């Protein structure tokens, strides 16, 4: 596991100079507001996935760095806007962009990162990637951006509903979370001229790994060490998010427990006591354990896809396996 | 003048089917929220500019329609987000997106249109435009998106300052408004394989025409028929916008008038009486007339650039001339 985390740090060091460069040309406070969240940290999972897909496909990691930058910029754009939409106040252990610069500047910083994601991707041309592959990669980035927006739209809509089933949850999370993993892997394959078979296996790995990641994220939201998590525990409950844990609990709880859970769900000013009672319901119904099993199921599915990929870079494949395990064992 | 307005309507009819198609594949309420403003109206100046640039450059209008759609989607994305940032409640005679669906869905609808602008542009490939030109067009769209964000950042920053000079104003408006005109014209040229000389003249036309458009927009904000304008008069004053009229008035007014103007500027709950007194100051200082002269100056500059373009489509060139005059004579 140490190896993949070391590689994530190495990827961080590869992408930061170009990110600094892309975001330093604009006037203040836009420059600071758009750089801030990226520089506050992050695991760099998506650029790491992209560059591992390049390695698996026998491509040139150096040339693909602008694409890795692109996907990290797109990811941070979605986080900044999500935090505005959800009125979240902390992320990565620091106040969110809108808490510091206000909502208008946060919306703008997100928009700016969105455009800079494309600017970064188009730098592939200068790195000698052919026009056709750049267009294909741009298509995938665009697909990811609109798919994530669709997922976020489900998320908002589900918050207002009492009943959401697990199938709908999966529809939400593959869009909201897995799409960006899928795009990272596909773009890595495309710029490396991988076979369509390899690209589609990478895609299936990303789909399963992304869902595993989100389910585990839901779990961390109720069990993590708040300091390591970098944001308040239980905010999913306060916001009325229909996580897989909540969906399972609502379907299994007795009338009394259901009442306790529903009364805390979506209650912005719920007390710690009310939240703790709701989490007790999640435990009593076995819903946290259920989510753990589901996350592990998807992570194993992801790994099984990798096993079908033929690559000369066994180490890269091994790190992708480690990554799938990491996402369901991490503490943050 | 009638001819160019007829052509704008024709362009509207050319782009709407593809827009409907692109925005109908997503779940509700995202589909409605993202379509709403576009279908509420709009002059379609930017797609018209793009397709006229295609004609001037001897390109194929039919093939370029996805690019025209792209620029209109990008434009509407910026309007939706601007309205959230400025807390504007009316646009095109109807309530703004966030007034109907709330801010989270409005932010999301904007993001969605942003991504769909790229999806539309990439459809040029299916229309037989070569990869190199598509990449170049994507680069220009991306430049426009980040430049508009930079302009909007100036706008927010200037609202908080008492002193802004005319040079800074021009720096703001070319980014915030002209950049999208420039991008429309350049993309039209690029997909038609226009010479670099033609593209750079189109660019200069767009720069001047865009500035003329924004100055005249500032004028309409204080003199228009509110019904035709589709949004409340004087909102620029309420929001403390440093329009060229305000900048001129602040530099010319005596101490008493300056006081009247500054006391209304940025006062969200200013009474009609206070606003009317502020507008009286704008008149007394000759600032509205000054802005008119400036708008005309830029419009004429724009036309002078056109006169240097060699084209087989004299009608298209003539309509671009009419458009430059229209923007400084319109009522909405």
XYZ file of C-alpha atoms in Angstrom:
664
model
C 0.000 0.000 0.000
C 2.926 2.311 0.714
C 4.017 2.072 -2.924
C 0.789 3.467 -4.380
C 0.718 6.300 -1.838
C 4.308 7.168 -2.736
C 3.314 7.215 -6.387
C 0.391 9.548 -5.643
C 2.860 11.936 -4.014
C 5.142 11.651 -7.024
C 2.193 12.467 -9.308
C 1.406 15.461 -7.109
C 4.917 16.764 -7.676
C 4.558 16.204 -11.422
C 1.309 18.157 -11.774
C 1.735 21.062 -9.342
C 4.200 23.133 -11.421
C 1.884 23.206 -14.454
C -1.127 23.955 -12.235
C 0.718 26.864 -10.609
C 1.687 28.095 -14.040
C -1.849 27.873 -15.483
C -3.465 29.660 -12.551
C -0.953 32.422 -11.995
C -1.694 34.455 -15.105
C -5.003 35.869 -13.927
C -5.812 38.865 -11.736
C -6.377 38.631 -8.007
C -8.421 37.511 -6.160
C -9.338 34.999 -8.884
C -5.807 33.551 -8.940
C -5.768 32.847 -5.197
C -9.383 31.667 -5.059
C -8.863 29.158 -7.859
C -5.510 27.833 -6.607
C -6.420 27.601 -2.932
C -8.302 24.289 -2.752
C -5.841 22.466 -4.994
C -2.919 23.619 -2.901
C -4.757 22.714 0.327
C -4.124 19.056 -0.455
C -5.940 16.130 -1.964
C -4.877 12.582 -2.687
C -4.428 13.158 -6.461
C -6.188 9.844 -7.156
C -7.520 10.923 -10.571
C -4.253 12.149 -12.082
C -2.590 9.063 -10.594
C -5.169 6.817 -12.275
C -4.609 8.654 -15.538
C -0.846 8.275 -15.458
C -1.075 4.627 -14.364
C -3.387 4.005 -17.332
C -0.701 5.584 -19.519
C 1.916 3.245 -18.054
C -0.322 0.190 -18.387
C -0.913 1.140 -22.039
C 2.808 1.590 -22.734
C 2.476 5.362 -23.211
C 4.794 8.217 -22.303
C 4.024 9.504 -18.800
C 5.920 12.746 -19.333
C 3.851 13.674 -22.382
C 0.576 12.901 -20.611
C 1.124 15.228 -17.638
C -1.114 18.009 -19.068
C -3.981 15.495 -19.184
C -3.355 14.561 -15.540
C -3.404 18.264 -14.673
C -6.615 18.676 -16.621
C -8.487 16.003 -14.692
C -7.306 17.374 -11.323
C -8.493 20.878 -12.318
C -11.864 19.514 -13.390
C -12.181 17.590 -10.125
C -11.421 20.673 -8.026
C -13.911 22.730 -10.025
C -16.636 20.242 -9.109
C -15.618 20.304 -5.431
C -15.742 24.112 -5.204
C -19.197 24.269 -6.789
C -20.451 21.296 -4.737
C -19.398 23.050 -1.554
C -21.345 26.164 -2.577
C -24.411 24.069 -3.443
C -24.216 22.012 -0.227
C -23.212 25.037 1.890
C -20.279 23.024 3.260
C -17.855 25.046 5.327
C -14.795 22.801 5.550
C -12.876 20.662 3.070
C -9.362 19.227 3.293
C -9.112 20.639 6.799
C -9.524 24.267 5.721
C -12.509 26.606 5.192
C -14.140 26.193 1.782
C -13.529 28.710 -1.019
C -16.901 30.439 -0.594
C -16.346 30.795 3.151
C -13.214 32.816 2.429
C -13.989 34.701 -0.799
C -17.798 34.623 -0.845
C -20.132 32.736 -3.171
C -19.716 34.868 -6.313
C -15.934 34.440 -6.314
C -16.273 30.712 -5.512
C -18.626 30.186 -8.457
C -16.187 32.092 -10.638
C -13.140 30.191 -9.351
C -14.924 26.947 -10.243
C -15.773 28.209 -13.716
C -12.198 29.298 -14.176
C -10.805 25.892 -13.205
C -13.296 24.305 -15.616
C -11.926 26.354 -18.515
C -8.337 25.804 -17.393
C -8.969 22.037 -17.408
C -9.477 22.342 -21.167
C -6.497 24.648 -21.565
C -4.348 22.047 -19.834
C -5.696 19.184 -21.936
C -4.996 21.041 -25.182
C -1.343 21.300 -24.153
C -1.125 17.649 -25.194
C -0.744 19.000 -28.731
C 2.485 20.765 -27.777
C 3.677 17.483 -26.274
C 3.356 15.784 -29.633
C 0.056 13.958 -29.109
C -1.794 13.778 -32.446
C -4.874 15.938 -33.070
C -7.216 12.947 -33.332
C -6.281 11.656 -29.874
C -6.550 15.149 -28.396
C -10.060 15.512 -29.814
C -10.963 12.086 -28.425
C -9.567 12.992 -24.995
C -11.495 16.296 -25.078
C -14.652 14.356 -25.850
C -14.108 12.160 -22.787
C -13.373 15.141 -20.519
C -16.577 16.776 -21.763
C -18.581 13.611 -21.226
C -17.248 13.454 -17.664
C -18.136 17.087 -16.952
C -21.726 16.740 -18.082
C -22.125 13.327 -16.430
C -20.910 14.699 -13.092
C -23.446 17.543 -13.419
C -26.187 14.990 -14.053
C -25.079 13.069 -10.953
C -25.119 16.237 -8.882
C -28.616 16.946 -10.163
C -29.747 13.509 -8.922
C -28.096 14.298 -5.609
C -30.078 17.531 -5.177
C -33.292 15.847 -6.270
C -32.817 12.826 -3.976
C -32.275 15.082 -0.953
C -35.864 16.200 -1.309
C -37.259 12.662 -1.498
C -37.895 10.256 1.380
C -37.594 7.122 -0.706
C -34.605 6.387 -2.902
C -33.672 2.828 -3.763
C -30.234 1.299 -4.145
C -30.484 1.131 -7.920
C -31.087 4.896 -8.022
C -28.167 5.390 -5.646
C -25.853 3.512 -8.014
C -27.178 5.621 -10.913
C -26.238 8.678 -8.904
C -22.776 7.647 -7.741
C -21.448 6.279 -10.965
C -22.277 9.654 -12.521
C -21.201 11.851 -9.656
C -18.028 10.017 -8.703
C -17.111 7.124 -10.996
C -17.418 9.177 -14.216
C -14.307 11.183 -13.373
C -12.363 7.998 -12.540
C -13.534 6.453 -15.803
C -12.538 9.578 -17.727
C -9.080 9.612 -16.106
C -8.416 6.031 -17.126
C -9.849 6.394 -20.629
C -7.896 9.551 -21.357
C -4.736 7.814 -20.162
C -5.488 4.993 -22.582
C -6.413 7.280 -25.484
C -3.272 9.410 -25.390
C -1.225 6.204 -25.244
C -3.005 4.651 -28.211
C -4.156 1.689 -26.100
C -6.287 -0.981 -27.770
C -10.041 -0.557 -27.472
C -10.066 -3.759 -25.392
C -7.635 -2.314 -22.849
C -9.541 0.976 -22.758
C -12.807 -0.766 -22.091
C -11.293 -2.888 -19.293
C -9.804 0.267 -17.753
C -13.258 1.824 -18.015
C -14.878 -1.091 -16.184
C -12.172 -0.929 -13.529
C -12.906 2.798 -13.121
C -16.645 2.248 -12.899
C -16.337 -0.313 -10.108
C -13.522 1.454 -8.336
C -15.419 4.761 -8.442
C -18.528 3.239 -6.907
C -16.413 1.539 -4.224
C -14.780 4.903 -3.528
C -18.093 6.707 -3.087
C -19.623 4.022 -0.883
C -16.550 4.158 1.316
C -16.801 7.950 1.336
C -20.331 7.589 2.678
C -18.972 5.308 5.408
C -16.173 7.722 6.338
C -18.790 10.457 6.681
C -20.191 8.666 9.734
C -17.229 6.785 11.229
C -14.042 8.702 10.412
C -11.724 10.647 12.645
C -12.929 14.164 11.873
C -9.411 15.586 11.878
C -8.164 13.106 9.299
C -11.339 13.533 7.249
C -10.811 17.292 6.977
C -14.528 18.088 7.160
C -17.288 17.714 9.747
C -18.654 14.242 10.433
C -22.365 13.664 9.771
C -22.733 16.490 7.249
C -24.319 13.978 4.831
C -27.059 13.435 7.423
C -27.559 17.149 8.058
C -27.863 17.677 4.294
C -30.326 14.820 3.885
C -28.017 12.906 1.517
C -29.401 9.553 0.498
C -26.241 7.537 1.046
C -26.311 3.779 0.580
C -26.148 3.485 4.382
C -29.233 5.643 4.840
C -31.106 3.875 2.051
C -30.379 0.480 3.613
C -31.318 1.675 7.098
C -34.620 3.175 5.947
C -35.540 -0.140 4.349
C -34.601 -2.216 7.426
C -35.446 -0.039 10.428
C -38.540 -0.520 12.592
C -41.029 2.331 12.767
C -39.392 3.942 15.789
C -35.854 3.852 14.399
C -37.081 5.065 11.053
C -38.632 8.040 12.810
C -35.358 8.838 14.606
C -33.415 8.678 11.352
C -35.894 10.698 9.280
C -36.110 13.420 11.909
C -32.347 14.053 11.705
C -32.046 13.650 7.920
C -31.850 17.027 6.192
C -32.114 18.917 9.468
C -29.460 21.602 9.056
C -29.445 22.532 12.728
C -29.633 18.995 14.125
C -27.893 18.677 17.500
C -24.958 16.324 18.026
C -27.307 14.217 20.140
C -29.839 13.894 17.317
C -27.074 13.025 14.856
C -25.597 10.444 17.227
C -29.035 8.806 17.610
C -29.396 8.675 13.837
C -25.963 7.052 13.508
C -26.977 4.541 16.176
C -29.895 3.576 13.920
C -27.457 3.126 11.033
C -25.430 0.774 13.234
C -28.395 -1.109 14.684
C -29.762 -1.877 11.230
C -26.369 -3.224 10.170
C -26.284 -0.605 7.436
C -22.679 0.466 7.929
C -21.530 -3.148 7.685
C -23.747 -3.614 4.663
C -22.091 -0.631 2.976
C -18.643 -2.030 3.807
C -19.503 -5.313 2.123
C -20.790 -3.445 -0.922
C -17.674 -1.295 -1.150
C -15.468 -4.385 -0.950
C -17.588 -6.102 -3.583
C -17.072 -3.251 -6.058
C -13.361 -2.956 -5.247
C -12.897 -6.686 -5.943
C -14.873 -6.340 -9.145
C -12.537 -3.549 -10.177
C -9.497 -5.738 -9.528
C -10.980 -8.598 -11.528
C -11.131 -6.308 -14.586
C -7.458 -5.467 -14.213
C -6.560 -9.127 -14.237
C -7.688 -9.315 -17.856
C -5.385 -6.517 -19.044
C -2.167 -7.481 -20.763
C 0.605 -4.999 -20.032
C 4.368 -4.849 -20.012
C 4.222 -2.637 -16.921
C 3.322 -5.114 -14.201
C 4.173 -2.579 -11.498
C 1.570 -0.109 -12.824
C -1.102 -2.826 -12.871
C -0.138 -3.803 -9.331
C -0.479 -0.193 -8.182
C -3.951 0.014 -9.729
C -4.846 -3.077 -7.688
C -3.469 -1.458 -4.556
C -5.471 1.670 -5.317
C -8.721 -0.292 -5.482
C -7.941 -1.756 -2.051
C -6.802 1.594 -0.683
C -10.093 3.322 -1.479
C -11.987 0.886 0.768
C -9.453 0.911 3.617
C -8.410 4.547 3.838
C -8.926 6.843 6.803
C -9.536 10.041 4.798
C -31.071 47.026 -40.488
C -34.028 44.765 -41.108
C -31.819 42.372 -43.082
C -29.431 41.644 -40.199
C -32.307 41.141 -37.754
C -33.928 38.716 -40.186
C -30.654 36.856 -40.425
C -30.415 36.667 -36.605
C -33.856 35.041 -36.595
C -32.755 32.627 -39.292
C -29.704 31.724 -37.224
C -31.977 31.177 -34.237
C -33.962 28.650 -36.251
C -30.758 26.934 -37.342
C -29.373 26.471 -33.827
C -32.447 25.707 -31.736
C -33.004 22.093 -32.910
C -29.465 21.052 -31.963
C -29.729 22.897 -28.635
C -33.007 21.125 -27.845
C -31.396 17.849 -28.767
C -28.274 18.394 -26.636
C -30.207 19.440 -23.547
C -33.006 16.896 -23.619
C -30.975 13.844 -22.702
C -30.535 14.690 -19.035
C -32.782 14.140 -16.017
C -35.191 16.769 -14.717
C -35.059 19.385 -13.353
C -31.607 19.876 -14.916
C -33.013 19.632 -18.458
C -35.586 22.378 -17.895
C -33.280 24.588 -15.842
C -30.579 24.521 -18.496
C -32.900 25.035 -21.470
C -35.061 27.741 -19.922
C -32.993 30.891 -20.444
C -32.024 29.979 -24.002
C -35.637 29.371 -24.942
C -36.711 32.612 -23.218
C -35.196 34.543 -26.095
C -32.009 36.371 -26.898
C -30.802 38.101 -30.022
C -28.410 35.269 -31.036
C -25.731 37.850 -31.884
C -22.832 35.512 -31.170
C -23.927 32.562 -33.315
C -24.871 35.081 -36.011
C -21.383 36.593 -35.874
C -19.899 33.132 -36.077
C -21.897 32.117 -39.125
C -21.314 35.466 -40.848
C -17.580 34.955 -40.285
C -17.976 31.562 -41.954
C -19.688 33.196 -44.930
C -17.121 35.974 -45.165
C -14.391 33.328 -45.153
C -16.092 31.271 -47.851
C -16.887 28.382 -45.495
C -19.871 26.062 -45.279
C -22.536 27.498 -42.964
C -24.336 24.181 -42.593
C -21.217 22.430 -41.315
C -20.469 25.211 -38.835
C -23.819 25.128 -37.034
C -22.491 23.067 -34.084
C -19.920 25.816 -33.462
C -22.679 28.447 -33.498
C -24.617 26.330 -30.999
C -21.512 25.994 -28.868
C -20.982 29.736 -28.540
C -24.639 30.351 -27.671
C -24.477 27.659 -24.968
C -21.320 29.185 -23.535
C -22.922 32.632 -23.551
C -26.013 31.413 -21.708
C -23.868 29.611 -19.150
C -22.147 32.929 -18.338
C -25.501 34.725 -18.050
C -26.944 32.180 -15.614
C -23.894 32.332 -13.363
C -23.675 36.139 -13.635
C -27.274 36.411 -12.501
C -26.536 34.257 -9.456
C -23.436 36.331 -8.646
C -25.226 39.657 -9.140
C -28.450 38.418 -7.502
C -30.398 39.635 -10.539
C -34.019 38.550 -10.582
C -35.097 39.222 -14.178
C -33.529 38.591 -17.580
C -35.148 38.521 -21.025
C -38.435 39.514 -19.409
C -38.662 36.422 -17.221
C -37.448 35.487 -13.726
C -33.830 34.307 -13.661
C -32.953 30.608 -13.383
C -32.003 30.799 -9.699
C -35.264 32.599 -8.874
C -37.176 29.598 -10.214
C -34.996 26.585 -9.388
C -32.809 27.982 -6.583
C -29.100 28.748 -6.592
C -27.716 25.184 -6.478
C -29.671 24.160 -9.574
C -28.760 27.424 -11.338
C -25.058 26.878 -10.688
C -25.457 23.343 -11.971
C -27.432 24.387 -15.067
C -24.627 26.822 -15.919
C -21.982 24.133 -15.468
C -24.022 21.807 -17.634
C -24.314 24.349 -20.457
C -20.564 24.927 -20.187
C -19.867 21.233 -20.782
C -22.502 21.027 -23.516
C -20.806 23.947 -25.304
C -17.814 21.658 -25.760
C -19.977 18.713 -26.726
C -21.549 20.852 -29.440
C -18.208 22.112 -30.705
C -16.816 18.598 -31.003
C -19.698 17.733 -33.318
C -17.749 19.655 -35.955
C -15.774 16.429 -36.405
C -18.915 14.595 -37.518
C -19.542 17.436 -39.978
C -16.235 16.758 -41.667
C -14.154 19.556 -40.128
C -10.556 18.337 -39.761
C -9.133 17.508 -36.312
C -6.586 20.321 -36.446
C -9.246 22.986 -36.951
C -11.448 21.454 -34.251
C -8.556 21.580 -31.786
C -7.875 25.195 -32.776
C -11.556 26.105 -32.344
C -11.584 24.367 -28.941
C -8.570 26.403 -27.928
C -10.403 29.627 -28.827
C -13.574 28.592 -26.976
C -11.439 27.804 -23.931
C -9.605 31.126 -24.161
C -12.974 32.893 -24.290
C -14.300 31.020 -21.247
C -11.321 31.871 -19.072
C -11.143 35.441 -20.355
C -14.819 36.029 -19.530
C -14.174 34.685 -16.009
C -11.272 37.116 -15.654
C -13.538 39.959 -16.789
C -16.187 38.937 -14.289
C -13.528 38.900 -11.575
C -12.619 42.520 -12.474
C -16.313 43.356 -12.320
C -16.673 42.008 -8.776
C -13.476 43.701 -7.672
C -14.398 47.081 -9.223
C -17.773 47.083 -7.450
C -15.893 47.348 -4.183
C -13.716 50.275 -5.302
C -14.660 53.957 -5.469
C -12.175 54.839 -8.176
C -11.925 52.975 -11.450
C -10.532 54.686 -14.536
C -11.613 54.323 -18.135
C -8.559 52.283 -19.069
C -9.491 49.735 -16.387
C -13.080 49.762 -17.639
C -11.924 48.867 -21.144
C -9.743 46.099 -19.679
C -12.878 44.769 -17.994
C -15.312 44.967 -20.902
C -13.119 43.544 -23.588
C -12.677 40.494 -21.386
C -16.211 40.243 -20.080
C -18.052 41.002 -23.324
C -15.818 41.363 -26.360
C -13.952 38.093 -25.785
C -17.027 36.056 -26.689
C -17.607 38.140 -29.837
C -13.955 37.707 -30.774
C -14.166 33.961 -30.172
C -17.312 33.684 -32.314
C -15.647 35.400 -35.250
C -12.346 33.560 -34.898
C -13.999 30.152 -34.670
C -16.043 30.989 -37.773
C -12.810 31.847 -39.553
C -10.926 28.804 -38.269
C -13.485 26.204 -39.328
C -13.610 27.869 -42.768
C -9.821 27.842 -43.165
C -9.734 31.627 -43.501
C -6.343 33.301 -43.962
C -4.634 34.504 -40.809
C -5.041 38.052 -42.124
C -8.834 37.680 -42.392
C -8.997 36.050 -38.960
C -7.066 38.854 -37.369
C -9.261 41.524 -39.011
C -12.375 39.656 -37.819
C -10.803 39.600 -34.377
C -10.259 43.369 -34.394
C -13.811 43.881 -35.591
C -15.041 41.721 -32.700
C -12.920 43.563 -30.153
C -14.284 46.972 -31.170
C -17.814 45.784 -31.732
C -17.863 44.009 -28.369
C -16.738 47.124 -26.525
C -19.323 49.210 -28.396
C -21.957 46.629 -27.414
C -21.076 46.763 -23.723
C -20.938 50.575 -23.576
C -24.345 50.707 -25.208
C -25.563 48.088 -22.743
C -24.478 50.401 -19.926
C -26.492 53.198 -21.572
C -29.591 51.024 -21.980
C -29.368 50.188 -18.278
C -30.252 53.798 -17.463
C -32.352 55.009 -20.419
C -34.182 51.995 -21.889
C -37.855 51.115 -21.864
C -37.823 48.559 -19.039
C -40.285 46.309 -20.822
C -38.167 46.086 -23.959
C -35.001 45.686 -21.867
C -36.439 42.647 -20.077
C -34.785 43.511 -16.763
C -35.061 46.310 -14.198
C -33.587 49.697 -15.062
C -30.825 51.049 -12.815
C -29.737 47.622 -11.527
C -26.156 48.536 -12.496
C -26.390 51.455 -10.059
C -27.902 49.341 -7.289
C -25.093 46.814 -7.763
C -22.418 49.515 -7.739
C -21.232 48.635 -11.261
C -18.488 50.925 -12.524
C -19.949 51.557 -15.966
C -18.247 54.002 -18.306
C -21.081 56.444 -17.539
C -20.474 56.265 -13.812
C -16.708 56.514 -14.227
C -17.085 59.629 -16.381
C -19.604 61.206 -14.019
C -17.432 60.602 -10.955
C -14.541 62.342 -12.698
C -16.651 65.353 -13.788
C -19.208 65.903 -11.041
C -18.914 68.616 -8.416
C -18.671 67.590 -4.778
C -22.423 67.685 -4.215
C -23.311 65.627 -7.309
C -20.551 63.198 -6.549
C -22.053 62.677 -3.127
C -25.511 62.015 -4.620
C -24.116 59.485 -7.064
C -21.880 57.684 -4.558
C -24.706 57.408 -2.046
C -26.870 55.468 -4.535
C -24.057 53.375 -6.042
C -24.065 49.848 -4.640
C -27.042 50.559 -2.393
C -29.167 47.455 -2.903
C -32.257 48.990 -1.339
C -31.940 52.416 -2.972
C -35.347 54.066 -3.537
C -36.540 55.029 -7.011
C -36.074 58.640 -5.935
C -32.431 58.071 -4.994
C -31.819 56.222 -8.258
C -33.503 58.959 -10.277
C -31.307 61.590 -8.575
C -28.220 59.551 -9.416
C -29.302 59.286 -13.060
C -29.852 63.069 -13.062
C -26.195 63.432 -12.084
C -25.226 61.156 -14.976
C -27.178 63.458 -17.299
C -25.933 66.751 -15.799
C -22.319 65.688 -16.177
C -22.934 64.807 -19.825
C -21.835 61.253 -19.066
C -24.591 59.498 -21.009
C -23.769 61.535 -24.104
C -20.097 60.852 -23.536
C -20.812 57.107 -23.463
C -22.848 57.395 -26.662
C -19.949 59.039 -28.445
C -17.599 56.337 -27.182
C -19.930 53.530 -28.306
C -20.196 55.081 -31.763
C -16.429 55.498 -31.907
C -15.881 51.778 -31.263
C -18.652 50.742 -33.671
C -17.055 52.822 -36.439
C -13.676 51.365 -35.609
C -15.202 47.912 -35.979
C -16.584 48.788 -39.406
C -13.245 50.169 -40.551
C -11.675 46.761 -39.896
C -14.292 45.063 -42.049
C -13.478 47.355 -44.928
C -10.061 45.721 -45.181
C -11.441 42.194 -45.550
C -11.585 40.694 -49.022
C -14.564 38.386 -49.437
C -16.732 36.946 -52.173
C -19.747 37.269 -49.891
C -20.407 41.014 -49.947
C -23.817 40.506 -48.323
C -22.251 38.854 -45.263
C -19.765 41.716 -44.891
C -22.607 44.198 -45.224
C -24.583 42.425 -42.491
C -21.560 42.568 -40.180
C -21.493 46.336 -40.811
C -25.197 46.561 -40.011
C -24.619 44.576 -36.848
C -21.985 47.033 -35.623
C -24.479 49.858 -36.137
C -27.335 47.878 -34.626
C -25.523 47.334 -31.330
C -25.303 51.093 -30.748
C -28.848 51.883 -31.862
C -30.896 49.040 -30.398
C -33.644 49.373 -27.828
C -32.939 46.101 -25.985
